[in-house]
Every structure is written in C-alpha cells, then in structure tokens.
Amino acid sequence: METLYYYQHNGEQKGPVPVDRLVASGIRPGTYVWCKGMQDWQKAEDVAEIRAAMTGHLADKARRHIEIETPEVTEVRGSGTAQEAPQEEKRAFGFPIREDNTMEPDVNMPPQLSMTLSVLTLILCFPPTGVVSVVFTAKSQKAWQNSCMEPDHKTQEELRRKSHEYARLAKMWLGFTISLGIIFWSLVFFIK
C-alpha cells in the first residue's frame, strides 16, 4: 500500500497525497511532512522515500530540458502516401546542435570576445601566448567587420563562420595565457 503524506504549505496543512503527487506539488527539501508511523513532522529532505522521489523528479526535468525532436510521419490527405513532417532544429539549452552533436555558434550574432581582455592578459599574465590571443582576437573582429560590408550572402556567412572560429581560437589561447601566467607568477613568488 502506498504511503500518504501530509505537508505544510504557506502555513496550511495539506494532504494526504502519495509521494509522486507530493513531489509534483513543488515541495522544497525544507518542507515539513508527516505520515502515519512518524513520531513528529520531518523535513522532506530527511525522509528517504521523498528524497529519492525528488531526485528522480529533478533528473526527469533536466532530461526534458534538452529538446531533441524526432521527425513525425504524416499522411498527405487523399494521396494515401506518407511524408516526413518538417524536421525541427535540434537544440540543447537554446544552442543549435550539429549532426556530429557539437553546438554551433549563431553566425548572425558577433562573437563574444573582448580585445581589452586579450591585451590585459598579454600584459599581466604570460606575454608569449598572450600575443597569439591578441592576434586571433584581431582576426575575429576584422573578419566580422568584413562580413558586414560583404553584399554576397554566401561570402558573408563564410566570413562570419571564420570570425567565430578565430574567436574560439582566441579564447583557447586566452585560457592558456591565464593558466601559464598563474604558473609563471606562482614560480616567481615561490623562488624569492
């Protein structure tokens, strides 16, 4: 037989409800619950059955957040033949997913990259790799500016993809620069 729980919500006692409806009602780990057999009210997080149901509920919500659709087959009226419905774009957390399951940048938006940050890491962290980051940042910005002046749509898209690729490389080298800067300056201070 399923255990029925009472719970406190906004100062009111509600229930009895089974554990799945209890979790679906939006209770929090700190919500007080009670069922037959309990000495006193306990927090939901302290009841093993409810804690397990809450964990499963959160995992299901996370899985549903990744919106990957499969194509539907529909019948064309009167023809007796089946056609594939238009396939929706595969997306995860708002970003398009390519066929190789990697996320593709939105080429209609400029890359999120700052020349100021690149120059600061060049000066403050590790100059040899900082120069590479600055060069790729400059190439990214130049490719984006050229794409804005290009009348041909195909060339414009190609330049924007190149701009995003340069930005990706600049961010990679920026990471190297910061990491090597931390190591370099740590050694400088420890050797003294």
C-alpha positions as a Markdown table, in Angstrom:
| # | Residue | x | y | z |
|---|---|---|---|---|
| 1 | Met | 0.0 | 0.0 | 0.0 |
| 2 | Glu | 1.2 | 3.4 | -0.9 |
| 3 | Thr | 2.3 | 5.8 | 1.9 |
| 4 | Leu | 0.2 | 9.0 | 2.0 |
| 5 | Tyr | 1.9 | 12.2 | 3.3 |
| 6 | Tyr | 0.6 | 15.4 | 4.8 |
| 7 | Tyr | 2.6 | 18.5 | 4.2 |
| 8 | Gln | 2.8 | 22.2 | 5.2 |
| 9 | His | 2.3 | 24.8 | 2.5 |
| 10 | Asn | 2.0 | 28.5 | 3.3 |
| 11 | Gly | 1.2 | 27.7 | 6.9 |
| 12 | Glu | -1.6 | 25.3 | 6.0 |
| 13 | Gln | -1.7 | 21.6 | 6.3 |
| 14 | Lys | -2.4 | 19.8 | 3.0 |
| 15 | Gly | -2.9 | 16.1 | 2.1 |
| 16 | Pro | -2.9 | 13.3 | 2.4 |
| 17 | Val | -1.2 | 12.7 | -1.0 |
| 18 | Pro | 1.0 | 9.9 | -2.4 |
| 19 | Val | 4.8 | 10.7 | -2.8 |
| 20 | Asp | 4.6 | 11.3 | -6.6 |
| 21 | Arg | 1.9 | 14.0 | -6.2 |
| 22 | Leu | 3.7 | 15.4 | -3.2 |
| 23 | Val | 6.9 | 16.0 | -5.3 |
| 24 | Ala | 4.9 | 17.3 | -8.2 |
| 25 | Ser | 3.2 | 19.9 | -5.9 |
| 26 | Gly | 6.6 | 21.7 | -5.8 |
| 27 | Ile | 7.6 | 21.0 | -2.3 |
| 28 | Arg | 11.1 | 22.0 | -1.2 |
| 29 | Pro | 13.7 | 19.9 | 0.7 |
| 30 | Gly | 12.9 | 22.0 | 3.8 |
| 31 | Thr | 9.1 | 21.5 | 3.6 |
| 32 | Tyr | 7.7 | 19.7 | 6.7 |
| 33 | Val | 5.9 | 16.4 | 6.0 |
| 34 | Trp | 4.2 | 13.7 | 8.1 |
| 35 | Cys | 2.7 | 10.3 | 7.6 |
| 36 | Lys | 1.3 | 7.5 | 9.8 |
| 37 | Gly | 4.2 | 5.9 | 11.7 |
| 38 | Met | 6.2 | 9.1 | 12.1 |
| 39 | Gln | 6.7 | 10.5 | 15.7 |
| 40 | Asp | 6.7 | 14.1 | 14.5 |
| 41 | Trp | 6.8 | 16.3 | 11.4 |
| 42 | Gln | 10.1 | 16.0 | 9.5 |
| 43 | Lys | 11.8 | 17.9 | 6.7 |
| 44 | Ala | 11.2 | 16.3 | 3.3 |
| 45 | Glu | 14.9 | 16.0 | 2.7 |
| 46 | Asp | 15.2 | 13.8 | 5.8 |
| 47 | Val | 12.6 | 11.2 | 4.6 |
| 48 | Ala | 14.4 | 8.7 | 2.3 |
| 49 | Glu | 11.4 | 7.9 | 0.1 |
| 50 | Ile | 10.6 | 11.6 | -0.6 |
| 51 | Arg | 14.3 | 12.5 | -1.1 |
| 52 | Ala | 14.6 | 9.7 | -3.7 |
| 53 | Ala | 11.4 | 10.8 | -5.5 |
| 54 | Met | 12.6 | 14.5 | -5.6 |
| 55 | Thr | 16.0 | 13.4 | -7.0 |
| 56 | Gly | 14.2 | 11.4 | -9.8 |
| 57 | His | 11.8 | 14.3 | -10.5 |
| 58 | Leu | 14.8 | 16.7 | -10.9 |
| 59 | Ala | 16.6 | 14.3 | -13.2 |
| 60 | Asp | 13.5 | 14.0 | -15.4 |
| 61 | Lys | 13.1 | 17.7 | -15.6 |
| 62 | Ala | 16.8 | 18.0 | -16.7 |
| 63 | Arg | 16.3 | 15.4 | -19.4 |
| 64 | Arg | 13.2 | 17.2 | -20.7 |
| 65 | His | 15.2 | 20.5 | -20.8 |
| 66 | Ile | 17.2 | 19.1 | -23.8 |
| 67 | Glu | 14.8 | 19.5 | -26.6 |
| 68 | Ile | 15.6 | 16.9 | -29.2 |
| 69 | Glu | 12.7 | 16.1 | -31.5 |
| 70 | Thr | 12.4 | 13.2 | -33.9 |
| 71 | Pro | 10.6 | 13.7 | -37.2 |
| 72 | Glu | 7.0 | 12.7 | -37.4 |
| 73 | Val | 5.5 | 10.9 | -40.4 |
| 74 | Thr | 2.2 | 12.3 | -41.6 |
| 75 | Glu | -0.2 | 11.1 | -44.3 |
| 76 | Val | -0.9 | 13.5 | -47.2 |
| 77 | Arg | -4.7 | 13.9 | -47.4 |
| 78 | Gly | -6.2 | 11.9 | -50.2 |
| 79 | Ser | -2.9 | 10.6 | -51.6 |
| 80 | Gly | -2.5 | 7.6 | -49.4 |
| 81 | Thr | 1.2 | 8.2 | -49.1 |
| 82 | Ala | 3.2 | 9.1 | -46.1 |
| 83 | Gln | 5.6 | 12.0 | -45.9 |
| 84 | Glu | 8.1 | 13.1 | -43.3 |
| 85 | Ala | 6.9 | 16.2 | -41.4 |
| 86 | Pro | 9.4 | 19.1 | -41.5 |
| 87 | Gln | 12.1 | 18.3 | -39.0 |
| 88 | Glu | 12.6 | 20.8 | -36.2 |
| 89 | Glu | 16.1 | 22.0 | -35.5 |
| 90 | Lys | 17.8 | 20.0 | -32.7 |
| 91 | Arg | 18.6 | 22.3 | -29.8 |
| 92 | Ala | 20.2 | 22.0 | -26.4 |
| 93 | Phe | 19.9 | 24.9 | -23.9 |
| 94 | Gly | 19.0 | 27.2 | -26.8 |
| 95 | Phe | 22.0 | 26.4 | -29.0 |
| 96 | Pro | 21.7 | 24.6 | -32.3 |
| 97 | Ile | 23.3 | 21.1 | -32.4 |
| 98 | Arg | 25.1 | 19.9 | -35.5 |
| 99 | Glu | 24.9 | 16.3 | -36.8 |
| 100 | Asp | 28.1 | 15.5 | -35.0 |
| 101 | Asn | 26.5 | 16.6 | -31.7 |
| 102 | Thr | 28.6 | 19.7 | -31.3 |
| 103 | Met | 27.0 | 23.1 | -30.6 |
| 104 | Glu | 27.3 | 25.6 | -33.5 |
| 105 | Pro | 27.6 | 29.3 | -32.8 |
| 106 | Asp | 24.9 | 31.7 | -34.1 |
| 107 | Val | 26.6 | 33.3 | -37.1 |
| 108 | Asn | 24.1 | 36.1 | -37.1 |
| 109 | Met | 25.5 | 37.4 | -33.8 |
| 110 | Pro | 29.1 | 38.8 | -33.4 |
| 111 | Pro | 31.4 | 36.6 | -31.3 |
| 112 | Gln | 31.5 | 37.5 | -27.6 |
| 113 | Leu | 35.2 | 38.4 | -27.4 |
| 114 | Ser | 37.0 | 41.5 | -25.9 |
| 115 | Met | 40.2 | 42.9 | -27.2 |
| 116 | Thr | 40.6 | 44.7 | -23.8 |
| 117 | Leu | 40.7 | 41.3 | -22.0 |
| 118 | Ser | 43.1 | 39.9 | -24.5 |
| 119 | Val | 45.5 | 42.8 | -24.1 |
| 120 | Leu | 45.3 | 42.8 | -20.3 |
| 121 | Thr | 46.2 | 39.1 | -20.2 |
| 122 | Leu | 49.0 | 39.8 | -22.6 |
| 123 | Ile | 50.4 | 42.4 | -20.2 |
| 124 | Leu | 49.6 | 40.8 | -16.9 |
| 125 | Cys | 49.8 | 37.1 | -17.4 |
| 126 | Phe | 52.2 | 35.5 | -19.9 |
| 127 | Pro | 53.2 | 37.6 | -23.0 |
| 128 | Pro | 54.4 | 34.8 | -25.3 |
| 129 | Thr | 51.0 | 33.2 | -25.5 |
| 130 | Gly | 49.1 | 36.4 | -24.9 |
| 131 | Val | 50.3 | 37.7 | -28.3 |
| 132 | Val | 48.6 | 34.8 | -30.0 |
| 133 | Ser | 45.4 | 35.5 | -28.3 |
| 134 | Val | 45.5 | 39.2 | -29.3 |
| 135 | Val | 46.2 | 38.2 | -32.9 |
| 136 | Phe | 43.2 | 35.8 | -33.1 |
| 137 | Thr | 41.0 | 38.4 | -31.4 |
| 138 | Ala | 42.0 | 41.0 | -34.1 |
| 139 | Lys | 41.4 | 38.5 | -36.9 |
| 140 | Ser | 38.0 | 37.7 | -35.5 |
| 141 | Gln | 37.0 | 41.3 | -35.3 |
| 142 | Lys | 38.3 | 42.0 | -38.8 |
| 143 | Ala | 36.5 | 39.0 | -40.3 |
| 144 | Trp | 33.3 | 40.2 | -38.7 |
| 145 | Gln | 33.7 | 43.8 | -40.0 |
| 146 | Asn | 34.4 | 42.5 | -43.5 |
| 147 | Ser | 31.3 | 40.3 | -43.3 |
| 148 | Cys | 29.2 | 43.3 | -42.5 |
| 149 | Met | 30.4 | 45.1 | -45.7 |
| 150 | Glu | 30.0 | 42.0 | -48.0 |
| 151 | Pro | 27.0 | 42.1 | -50.3 |
| 152 | Asp | 27.1 | 38.4 | -51.2 |
| 153 | His | 25.2 | 36.4 | -48.7 |
| 154 | Lys | 27.2 | 33.2 | -49.1 |
| 155 | Thr | 30.6 | 35.1 | -48.7 |
| 156 | Gln | 29.1 | 37.0 | -45.7 |
| 157 | Glu | 28.2 | 33.7 | -43.9 |
| 158 | Glu | 31.6 | 32.2 | -44.7 |
| 159 | Leu | 33.3 | 35.3 | -43.2 |
| 160 | Arg | 31.1 | 35.2 | -40.1 |
| 161 | Arg | 31.9 | 31.5 | -39.6 |
| 162 | Lys | 35.6 | 32.3 | -39.9 |
| 163 | Ser | 35.1 | 35.1 | -37.4 |
| 164 | His | 33.6 | 32.7 | -34.9 |
| 165 | Glu | 36.4 | 30.2 | -35.5 |
| 166 | Tyr | 39.0 | 32.9 | -34.8 |
| 167 | Ala | 37.1 | 33.8 | -31.7 |
| 168 | Arg | 37.2 | 30.2 | -30.5 |
| 169 | Leu | 40.9 | 30.0 | -31.1 |
| 170 | Ala | 41.4 | 33.4 | -29.3 |
| 171 | Lys | 39.5 | 32.1 | -26.2 |
| 172 | Met | 41.6 | 28.9 | -26.2 |
| 173 | Trp | 44.8 | 30.9 | -26.2 |
| 174 | Leu | 43.4 | 33.3 | -23.7 |
| 175 | Gly | 42.9 | 30.3 | -21.4 |
| 176 | Phe | 46.4 | 29.1 | -22.0 |
| 177 | Thr | 47.7 | 32.6 | -21.3 |
| 178 | Ile | 45.9 | 32.9 | -18.0 |
| 179 | Ser | 46.9 | 29.3 | -16.9 |
| 180 | Leu | 50.6 | 29.9 | -17.8 |
| 181 | Gly | 50.5 | 33.3 | -16.1 |
| 182 | Ile | 49.3 | 31.8 | -12.9 |
| 183 | Ile | 52.0 | 29.1 | -13.0 |
| 184 | Phe | 54.7 | 31.7 | -14.0 |
| 185 | Trp | 53.9 | 34.2 | -11.3 |
| 186 | Ser | 53.5 | 31.5 | -8.7 |
| 187 | Leu | 57.0 | 30.3 | -9.5 |
| 188 | Val | 58.4 | 33.8 | -9.4 |
| 189 | Phe | 57.0 | 34.4 | -5.9 |
| 190 | Phe | 57.9 | 31.0 | -4.6 |
| 191 | Ile | 61.5 | 31.2 | -5.8 |
| 192 | Lys | 62.1 | 34.5 | -4.0 |
